[in-house]
JSON list of C-alpha atoms in Angstrom, two decimals:
[
{"chain": "U", "resi": 615, "resn": "VAL", "atom": "CA", "xyz": [4.63, -1.13, 4.99]},
{"chain": "U", "resi": 616, "resn": "GLY", "atom": "CA", "xyz": [3.05, -3.48, 7.46]},
{"chain": "U", "resi": 617, "resn": "ARG", "atom": "CA", "xyz": [4.55, -6.42, 9.30]},
{"chain": "U", "resi": 618, "resn": "ALA", "atom": "CA", "xyz": [3.76, -8.85, 6.50]},
{"chain": "U", "resi": 619, "resn": "SER", "atom": "CA", "xyz": [2.59, -6.64, 3.63]},
{"chain": "U", "resi": 620, "resn": "MET", "atom": "CA", "xyz": [3.81, -3.80, 1.48]},
{"chain": "U", "resi": 621, "resn": "GLU", "atom": "CA", "xyz": [1.96, -1.43, -0.83]},
{"chain": "U", "resi": 622, "resn": "ILE", "atom": "CA", "xyz": [3.83, -0.64, -4.04]},
{"chain": "U", "resi": 623, "resn": "ARG", "atom": "CA", "xyz": [3.04, 2.46, -6.11]},
{"chain": "U", "resi": 624, "resn": "MET", "atom": "CA", "xyz": [3.75, 2.27, -9.83]},
{"chain": "U", "resi": 625, "resn": "GLN", "atom": "CA", "xyz": [3.62, 5.18, -12.25]},
{"chain": "U", "resi": 626, "resn": "ILE", "atom": "CA", "xyz": [3.77, 5.12, -16.04]},
{"chain": "U", "resi": 627, "resn": "ALA", "atom": "CA", "xyz": [4.94, 8.23, -17.89]},
{"chain": "U", "resi": 628, "resn": "ASP", "atom": "CA", "xyz": [5.59, 9.11, -21.52]},
{"chain": "U", "resi": 629, "resn": "ASP", "atom": "CA", "xyz": [8.92, 10.24, -22.97]},
{"chain": "U", "resi": 630, "resn": "GLN", "atom": "CA", "xyz": [8.23, 13.85, -21.89]},
{"chain": "U", "resi": 631, "resn": "GLY", "atom": "CA", "xyz": [7.69, 12.75, -18.29]},
{"chain": "U", "resi": 632, "resn": "ASP", "atom": "CA", "xyz": [3.92, 13.27, -18.34]},
{"chain": "U", "resi": 633, "resn": "GLU", "atom": "CA", "xyz": [2.33, 10.73, -16.02]},
{"chain": "U", "resi": 634, "resn": "TRP", "atom": "CA", "xyz": [-0.64, 8.96, -17.57]},
{"chain": "U", "resi": 635, "resn": "MET", "atom": "CA", "xyz": [-1.22, 6.03, -15.24]},
{"chain": "U", "resi": 636, "resn": "GLU", "atom": "CA", "xyz": [-0.75, 5.24, -11.57]},
{"chain": "U", "resi": 637, "resn": "ALA", "atom": "CA", "xyz": [-1.54, 2.00, -9.74]},
{"chain": "U", "resi": 638, "resn": "TYR", "atom": "CA", "xyz": [-1.13, 0.59, -6.25]},
{"chain": "U", "resi": 639, "resn": "PHE", "atom": "CA", "xyz": [-0.36, -3.07, -5.56]},
{"chain": "U", "resi": 640, "resn": "THR", "atom": "CA", "xyz": [-0.33, -4.84, -2.21]},
{"chain": "U", "resi": 641, "resn": "PHE", "atom": "CA", "xyz": [2.17, -7.65, -1.72]},
{"chain": "U", "resi": 642, "resn": "VAL", "atom": "CA", "xyz": [2.04, -10.04, 1.23]},
{"chain": "U", "resi": 643, "resn": "THR", "atom": "CA", "xyz": [4.99, -12.13, 2.43]},
{"chain": "U", "resi": 644, "resn": "LEU", "atom": "CA", "xyz": [3.86, -15.75, 2.78]},
{"chain": "U", "resi": 645, "resn": "ASP", "atom": "CA", "xyz": [5.53, -18.71, 4.41]},
{"chain": "U", "resi": 646, "resn": "PRO", "atom": "CA", "xyz": [6.27, -21.10, 1.51]},
{"chain": "U", "resi": 647, "resn": "GLU", "atom": "CA", "xyz": [5.04, -24.13, 3.46]},
{"chain": "U", "resi": 648, "resn": "THR", "atom": "CA", "xyz": [2.00, -22.85, 5.37]},
{"chain": "U", "resi": 649, "resn": "LYS", "atom": "CA", "xyz": [1.03, -20.08, 2.92]},
{"chain": "U", "resi": 650, "resn": "LYS", "atom": "CA", "xyz": [0.30, -17.86, 5.94]},
{"chain": "U", "resi": 651, "resn": "PRO", "atom": "CA", "xyz": [1.56, -14.26, 6.24]},
{"chain": "U", "resi": 652, "resn": "ILE", "atom": "CA", "xyz": [4.95, -13.91, 7.95]},
{"chain": "U", "resi": 653, "resn": "SER", "atom": "CA", "xyz": [6.88, -10.87, 9.14]},
{"chain": "U", "resi": 654, "resn": "MET", "atom": "CA", "xyz": [9.36, -9.27, 6.79]},
{"chain": "U", "resi": 655, "resn": "PRO", "atom": "CA", "xyz": [12.32, -6.98, 7.51]},
{"chain": "U", "resi": 656, "resn": "ALA", "atom": "CA", "xyz": [11.49, -3.31, 7.94]},
{"chain": "U", "resi": 657, "resn": "LEU", "atom": "CA", "xyz": [12.00, -1.05, 4.95]},
{"chain": "U", "resi": 658, "resn": "LEU", "atom": "CA", "xyz": [13.49, 2.32, 5.90]},
{"chain": "U", "resi": 659, "resn": "PRO", "atom": "CA", "xyz": [12.94, 5.40, 3.70]},
{"chain": "U", "resi": 660, "resn": "GLU", "atom": "CA", "xyz": [16.17, 7.23, 2.89]},
{"chain": "U", "resi": 661, "resn": "THR", "atom": "CA", "xyz": [15.12, 10.38, 0.99]},
{"chain": "U", "resi": 662, "resn": "ASN", "atom": "CA", "xyz": [12.58, 13.10, 1.75]},
{"chain": "U", "resi": 663, "resn": "GLU", "atom": "CA", "xyz": [10.47, 11.88, -1.17]},
{"chain": "U", "resi": 664, "resn": "GLU", "atom": "CA", "xyz": [10.49, 8.33, 0.21]},
{"chain": "U", "resi": 665, "resn": "ARG", "atom": "CA", "xyz": [9.58, 9.64, 3.67]},
{"chain": "U", "resi": 666, "resn": "ALA", "atom": "CA", "xyz": [6.63, 11.57, 2.19]},
{"chain": "U", "resi": 667, "resn": "HIS", "atom": "CA", "xyz": [5.41, 8.43, 0.39]},
{"chain": "U", "resi": 668, "resn": "PHE", "atom": "CA", "xyz": [5.75, 6.40, 3.61]},
{"chain": "U", "resi": 669, "resn": "GLU", "atom": "CA", "xyz": [3.75, 9.00, 5.52]},
{"chain": "U", "resi": 670, "resn": "LEU", "atom": "CA", "xyz": [1.01, 8.98, 2.87]},
{"chain": "U", "resi": 671, "resn": "GLY", "atom": "CA", "xyz": [1.01, 5.17, 2.93]},
{"chain": "U", "resi": 672, "resn": "ALA", "atom": "CA", "xyz": [0.64, 5.16, 6.70]},
{"chain": "U", "resi": 673, "resn": "LEU", "atom": "CA", "xyz": [-2.36, 7.49, 6.45]},
{"chain": "U", "resi": 674, "resn": "LYS", "atom": "CA", "xyz": [-3.96, 5.28, 3.77]},
{"chain": "U", "resi": 675, "resn": "ALA", "atom": "CA", "xyz": [-3.36, 2.15, 5.86]},
{"chain": "U", "resi": 676, "resn": "GLN", "atom": "CA", "xyz": [-4.92, 3.82, 8.89]},
{"chain": "U", "resi": 677, "resn": "ALA", "atom": "CA", "xyz": [-7.98, 4.83, 6.85]},
{"chain": "U", "resi": 678, "resn": "LYS", "atom": "CA", "xyz": [-8.37, 1.25, 5.57]},
{"chain": "U", "resi": 679, "resn": "LYS", "atom": "CA", "xyz": [-8.17, -0.11, 9.12]},
{"chain": "U", "resi": 680, "resn": "MET", "atom": "CA", "xyz": [-10.78, 2.37, 10.31]},
{"chain": "U", "resi": 681, "resn": "ALA", "atom": "CA", "xyz": [-13.10, 1.43, 7.44]},
{"chain": "U", "resi": 682, "resn": "ARG", "atom": "CA", "xyz": [-12.75, -2.27, 8.29]},
{"chain": "U", "resi": 683, "resn": "LYS", "atom": "CA", "xyz": [-13.29, -1.54, 11.98]},
{"chain": "U", "resi": 684, "resn": "ASN", "atom": "CA", "xyz": [-16.42, 0.46, 11.25]},
{"chain": "U", "resi": 685, "resn": "LYS", "atom": "CA", "xyz": [-17.55, -2.20, 8.77]},
{"chain": "U", "resi": 686, "resn": "LEU", "atom": "CA", "xyz": [-18.31, 0.36, 6.12]},
{"chain": "U", "resi": 687, "resn": "ASN", "atom": "CA", "xyz": [-19.92, -1.35, 3.16]},
{"chain": "U", "resi": 688, "resn": "LEU", "atom": "CA", "xyz": [-20.14, 1.23, 0.42]},
{"chain": "U", "resi": 689, "resn": "GLY", "atom": "CA", "xyz": [-22.97, 0.58, -1.97]},
{"chain": "U", "resi": 690, "resn": "GLN", "atom": "CA", "xyz": [-24.95, -1.40, 0.60]},
{"chain": "U", "resi": 691, "resn": "PRO", "atom": "CA", "xyz": [-28.48, -0.27, 1.55]},
{"chain": "U", "resi": 692, "resn": "LEU", "atom": "CA", "xyz": [-28.71, 1.47, 4.91]},
{"chain": "U", "resi": 693, "resn": "SER", "atom": "CA", "xyz": [-31.97, -0.26, 5.94]}
]
């Protein structure tokens, strides 16, 4: 969870509980008039499982920020 965005993890499982698909979606809170990102209320994890997901999300967000900072362009020639 960021100040104006939130990553949502969705899992799809069959009737036996076997997971067969997982996806991540990023939602951004926008001001309805300006269409610019605005701050949203903090979301607080309540269970140990939620805390673990929040911790993983924080690590992923940090890695994304580092990649942007280092301007890593995967698939681009190094010349």
